[in-house]
Amino acid sequence: MTFTSAEPVGPDTLERAAGLMRDRVKAAELTDVEVTVEEKRQITVAGPAESEESLKALGAPAELAFRPVLSQLPTQDKGTCGAQADASPSQPLRACGEQQGALSTYELGPVAVPGTDVSDAAADVDAARGGGWFVTLEFTSAGAKKFADVTGRLAQQTPPQNQFAIVLDGTVVSAPSVSTAITGGTAEISGDFTPQEAEELAANLDTGALPVRLRVSSVTTVPASQG
């Protein structure tokens, strides 16, 4: 599988991206996977054919941010959402998100807590709630303070402005309401995750966002040897 950059970048940037992808391989405990930079212009990921989706996930941007919800409107389909392709952290953002099977368009405020304030991420399963998988996040000391401050402010608002959107690569993956300041220095991303999806998400968040946006340019499948 070959990844190329969506925009022109230097070989040093590709090397940093490949290094993070190798870290993701270790964090997700993938086996027989090799990440290399070819000709200083593309990243090649080699691994078992049955792990194709996991290999693709290695190239996800994994840009995480927490933004306050300004408004939330029901939406029939993603084609009518009008989500923005990108926005500065200091600017509002329009994004789509599906919660409990219902799609919504969210108008979000500027980033209140960036993904760089997350120090650790791990996949876990909640046996008490039917065995659903989720991802726990632990903040740095600075991130924990920001999170406590903003959740304290949101708790004083009325719905939907008491919600805190967790935005991953431009999509709202969760938008829980807040009733009181959250001071424990941790947060949770819940969703309809499979064990594999939760592990991959945790691995990507734990290693941090890639320095460049990648796209899959080719996939080659080699038949298993016979004999």
Tab-separated table of C-alpha atoms in Angstrom:
chain	number	residue	atom	x	y	z
A	1	MET	CA	0.000	0.000	0.000
A	2	THR	CA	1.412	3.356	-1.045
A	3	PHE	CA	0.651	6.726	0.558
A	4	THR	CA	1.442	10.062	-1.082
A	5	SER	CA	1.099	13.565	0.313
A	6	ALA	CA	-1.968	15.613	-0.596
A	7	GLU	CA	0.321	18.635	-0.952
A	8	PRO	CA	4.017	19.131	-1.796
A	9	VAL	CA	6.263	18.384	1.198
A	10	GLY	CA	9.939	17.787	1.770
A	11	PRO	CA	11.542	14.404	2.496
A	12	ASP	CA	12.059	15.323	6.175
A	13	THR	CA	8.306	15.735	6.635
A	14	LEU	CA	7.645	12.356	5.040
A	15	GLU	CA	10.245	10.781	7.322
A	16	ARG	CA	8.504	12.254	10.390
A	17	ALA	CA	5.154	10.964	9.143
A	18	ALA	CA	6.607	7.508	8.549
A	19	GLY	CA	8.105	7.521	12.043
A	20	LEU	CA	4.708	8.260	13.574
A	21	MET	CA	3.117	5.536	11.462
A	22	ARG	CA	5.690	3.061	12.816
A	23	ASP	CA	4.776	4.188	16.333
A	24	ARG	CA	1.128	3.523	15.480
A	25	VAL	CA	2.029	0.009	14.307
A	26	LYS	CA	3.558	-0.698	17.720
A	27	ALA	CA	0.736	0.958	19.680
A	28	ALA	CA	-1.921	-1.012	17.767
A	29	GLU	CA	0.160	-4.195	18.172
A	30	LEU	CA	0.101	-4.959	14.451
A	31	THR	CA	2.421	-7.728	13.323
A	32	ASP	CA	4.419	-8.242	10.125
A	33	VAL	CA	3.971	-4.597	9.080
A	34	GLU	CA	6.792	-2.510	7.615
A	35	VAL	CA	6.698	1.248	6.900
A	36	THR	CA	9.303	2.730	4.530
A	37	VAL	CA	9.871	5.992	2.655
A	38	GLU	CA	10.450	5.359	-1.046
A	39	GLU	CA	12.405	7.746	-3.292
A	40	LYS	CA	11.769	10.566	-0.791
A	41	ARG	CA	8.282	11.095	-2.239
A	42	GLN	CA	5.978	8.344	-0.950
A	43	ILE	CA	5.425	6.065	2.022
A	44	THR	CA	4.971	2.350	1.475
A	45	VAL	CA	3.247	0.156	4.055
A	46	ALA	CA	3.632	-3.604	3.645
A	47	GLY	CA	1.612	-6.059	5.676
A	48	PRO	CA	-0.852	-8.960	5.618
A	49	ALA	CA	-3.707	-8.589	3.117
A	50	GLU	CA	-6.286	-9.297	5.828
A	51	SER	CA	-5.046	-6.190	7.683
A	52	GLU	CA	-5.778	-3.800	4.789
A	53	GLU	CA	-8.189	-1.586	6.758
A	54	SER	CA	-5.757	-1.368	9.666
A	55	LEU	CA	-2.959	-0.440	7.271
A	56	LYS	CA	-5.086	2.344	5.780
A	57	ALA	CA	-5.804	3.649	9.283
A	58	LEU	CA	-2.079	4.193	9.808
A	59	GLY	CA	-2.285	7.122	7.391
A	60	ALA	CA	-5.215	8.890	9.077
A	61	PRO	CA	-4.417	12.505	10.078
A	62	ALA	CA	-5.735	11.951	13.647
A	63	GLU	CA	-6.244	15.675	14.235
A	64	LEU	CA	-8.201	15.897	17.492
A	65	ALA	CA	-9.811	18.974	19.016
A	66	PHE	CA	-12.467	19.835	21.584
A	67	ARG	CA	-14.830	22.622	20.504
A	68	PRO	CA	-17.919	24.036	22.250
A	69	VAL	CA	-21.222	23.500	20.427
A	70	LEU	CA	-22.974	26.688	19.314
A	71	SER	CA	-25.899	25.023	17.538
A	72	GLN	CA	-27.029	21.584	16.407
A	73	LEU	CA	-29.536	20.896	13.636
A	74	PRO	CA	-30.907	17.521	12.431
A	75	THR	CA	-29.613	16.642	8.951
A	76	GLN	CA	-31.011	14.160	6.456
A	77	ASP	CA	-27.725	13.136	4.842
A	78	LYS	CA	-24.069	14.132	4.742
A	79	GLY	CA	-24.551	15.696	1.317
A	80	THR	CA	-26.668	18.452	2.869
A	81	CYS	CA	-24.463	19.015	5.888
A	82	GLY	CA	-22.225	21.632	4.297
A	83	ALA	CA	-19.263	20.732	6.493
A	84	GLN	CA	-16.136	22.814	6.087
A	85	ALA	CA	-13.077	21.105	4.691
A	86	ASP	CA	-10.795	22.906	7.109
A	87	ALA	CA	-10.769	25.765	9.602
A	88	SER	CA	-8.181	27.498	11.730
A	89	PRO	CA	-8.259	26.445	15.403
A	90	SER	CA	-9.095	30.048	16.302
A	91	GLN	CA	-12.102	30.135	13.950
A	92	PRO	CA	-15.596	28.572	14.169
A	93	LEU	CA	-16.212	25.310	12.318
A	94	ARG	CA	-19.225	23.647	10.697
A	95	ALA	CA	-19.041	19.857	10.953
A	96	CYS	CA	-21.203	16.743	10.649
A	97	GLY	CA	-21.641	14.082	13.258
A	98	GLU	CA	-23.780	11.018	13.911
A	99	GLN	CA	-24.925	10.337	17.456
A	100	GLN	CA	-27.050	7.263	18.238
A	101	GLY	CA	-27.948	6.847	14.572
A	102	ALA	CA	-29.033	10.483	14.050
A	103	LEU	CA	-27.010	12.771	11.771
A	104	SER	CA	-26.591	16.429	12.757
A	105	THR	CA	-24.909	19.567	11.501
A	106	TYR	CA	-22.946	21.312	14.234
A	107	GLU	CA	-21.831	24.918	14.392
A	108	LEU	CA	-18.806	24.874	16.671
A	109	GLY	CA	-16.778	27.538	18.416
A	110	PRO	CA	-12.974	27.870	18.242
A	111	VAL	CA	-10.843	25.048	19.639
A	112	ALA	CA	-10.925	25.107	23.444
A	113	VAL	CA	-8.602	22.133	24.023
A	114	PRO	CA	-6.322	20.928	21.182
A	115	GLY	CA	-5.283	17.337	20.638
A	116	THR	CA	-1.721	18.232	21.585
A	117	ASP	CA	-2.966	18.533	25.187
A	118	VAL	CA	-3.754	14.791	25.239
A	119	SER	CA	-0.923	12.840	26.853
A	120	ASP	CA	-2.306	9.305	26.580
A	121	ALA	CA	-5.089	7.371	24.846
A	122	ALA	CA	-6.243	3.797	25.389
A	123	ALA	CA	-9.024	1.529	24.152
A	124	ASP	CA	-11.259	-0.077	26.759
A	125	VAL	CA	-14.471	-2.041	27.014
A	126	ASP	CA	-17.357	-1.285	29.359
A	127	ALA	CA	-18.725	-4.593	30.578
A	128	ALA	CA	-21.321	-2.805	32.703
A	129	ARG	CA	-22.869	-1.232	29.592
A	130	GLY	CA	-23.150	-4.257	27.379
A	131	GLY	CA	-19.514	-4.573	26.429
A	132	GLY	CA	-19.284	-1.419	24.286
A	133	TRP	CA	-15.812	-0.236	23.296
A	134	PHE	CA	-14.607	3.326	23.865
A	135	VAL	CA	-11.375	5.330	24.010
A	136	THR	CA	-10.170	7.042	27.177
A	137	LEU	CA	-8.057	10.186	26.980
A	138	GLU	CA	-5.707	11.569	29.596
A	139	PHE	CA	-4.731	15.236	29.442
A	140	THR	CA	-1.494	16.987	30.247
A	141	SER	CA	-1.634	19.223	33.334
A	142	ALA	CA	-2.209	22.253	31.086
A	143	GLY	CA	-4.880	20.390	29.107
A	144	ALA	CA	-6.636	19.226	32.281
A	145	LYS	CA	-6.920	22.829	33.464
A	146	LYS	CA	-8.291	24.005	30.105
A	147	PHE	CA	-10.775	21.106	30.079
A	148	ALA	CA	-11.962	21.861	33.614
A	149	ASP	CA	-12.323	25.574	32.883
A	150	VAL	CA	-14.295	25.165	29.668
A	151	THR	CA	-16.564	22.391	30.978
A	152	GLY	CA	-17.303	24.580	33.992
A	153	ARG	CA	-18.435	27.364	31.678
A	154	LEU	CA	-20.446	25.025	29.444
A	155	ALA	CA	-22.254	23.561	32.463
A	156	GLN	CA	-23.888	26.970	32.982
A	157	GLN	CA	-25.365	27.005	29.461
A	158	THR	CA	-28.649	25.641	28.106
A	159	PRO	CA	-28.802	22.885	25.440
A	160	PRO	CA	-27.219	22.531	22.969
A	161	GLN	CA	-24.675	25.119	24.118
A	162	ASN	CA	-23.799	22.970	27.124
A	163	GLN	CA	-22.294	20.363	24.764
A	164	PHE	CA	-18.610	19.819	24.102
A	165	ALA	CA	-17.846	18.389	20.651
A	166	ILE	CA	-14.966	15.967	20.202
A	167	VAL	CA	-13.834	16.577	16.615
A	168	LEU	CA	-11.590	14.067	14.843
A	169	ASP	CA	-10.338	14.898	11.350
A	170	GLY	CA	-13.203	17.344	10.825
A	171	THR	CA	-16.001	15.018	11.997
A	172	VAL	CA	-17.861	15.215	15.312
A	173	VAL	CA	-17.383	11.760	16.844
A	174	SER	CA	-19.091	12.649	20.113
A	175	ALA	CA	-20.853	15.694	21.553
A	176	PRO	CA	-21.735	14.998	25.201
A	177	SER	CA	-23.586	17.511	27.333
A	178	VAL	CA	-21.875	18.867	30.436
A	179	SER	CA	-23.624	19.323	33.781
A	180	THR	CA	-20.615	20.199	35.917
A	181	ALA	CA	-16.923	21.005	35.549
A	182	ILE	CA	-14.878	17.893	34.723
A	183	THR	CA	-11.762	18.105	36.840
A	184	GLY	CA	-10.292	14.591	36.672
A	185	GLY	CA	-8.000	15.283	33.736
A	186	THR	CA	-9.614	12.580	31.585
A	187	ALA	CA	-12.242	12.349	28.860
A	188	GLU	CA	-13.934	9.563	26.922
A	189	ILE	CA	-14.769	9.059	23.255
A	190	SER	CA	-17.704	6.703	22.986
A	191	GLY	CA	-19.280	5.384	19.827
A	192	ASP	CA	-20.275	2.244	17.983
A	193	PHE	CA	-16.657	1.057	17.879
A	194	THR	CA	-15.501	-2.441	17.099
A	195	PRO	CA	-12.520	-3.596	19.202
A	196	GLN	CA	-10.248	-3.065	16.179
A	197	GLU	CA	-11.559	0.471	15.554
A	198	ALA	CA	-11.108	1.439	19.196
A	199	GLU	CA	-7.546	0.087	19.260
A	200	GLU	CA	-6.653	1.865	16.016
A	201	LEU	CA	-8.139	5.172	17.178
A	202	ALA	CA	-6.334	4.968	20.506
A	203	ALA	CA	-3.042	4.161	18.742
A	204	ASN	CA	-3.430	7.096	16.351
A	205	LEU	CA	-4.303	9.550	19.118
A	206	ASP	CA	-1.569	8.262	21.390
A	207	THR	CA	1.124	8.944	18.794
A	208	GLY	CA	-0.273	12.311	17.716
A	209	ALA	CA	-1.391	13.835	14.417
A	210	LEU	CA	0.636	13.302	11.267
A	211	PRO	CA	2.543	16.386	10.022
A	212	VAL	CA	1.027	15.985	6.541
A	213	ARG	CA	-2.240	14.747	5.046
A	214	LEU	CA	-1.754	11.471	3.195
A	215	ARG	CA	-3.862	9.668	0.630
A	216	VAL	CA	-3.723	6.064	-0.553
A	217	SER	CA	-2.376	6.173	-4.107
A	218	SER	CA	-2.130	2.440	-4.763
A	219	VAL	CA	-2.878	-0.937	-3.180
A	220	THR	CA	-1.105	-4.072	-4.335
A	221	THR	CA	-2.182	-7.514	-3.161
A	222	VAL	CA	0.312	-10.332	-3.453
A	223	PRO	CA	-1.230	-13.832	-3.420
A	224	ALA	CA	-0.108	-16.092	-0.598
A	225	SER	CA	2.581	-18.512	-1.618
A	226	GLN	CA	1.444	-22.070	-2.264
A	227	GLY	CA	2.970	-25.173	-0.852
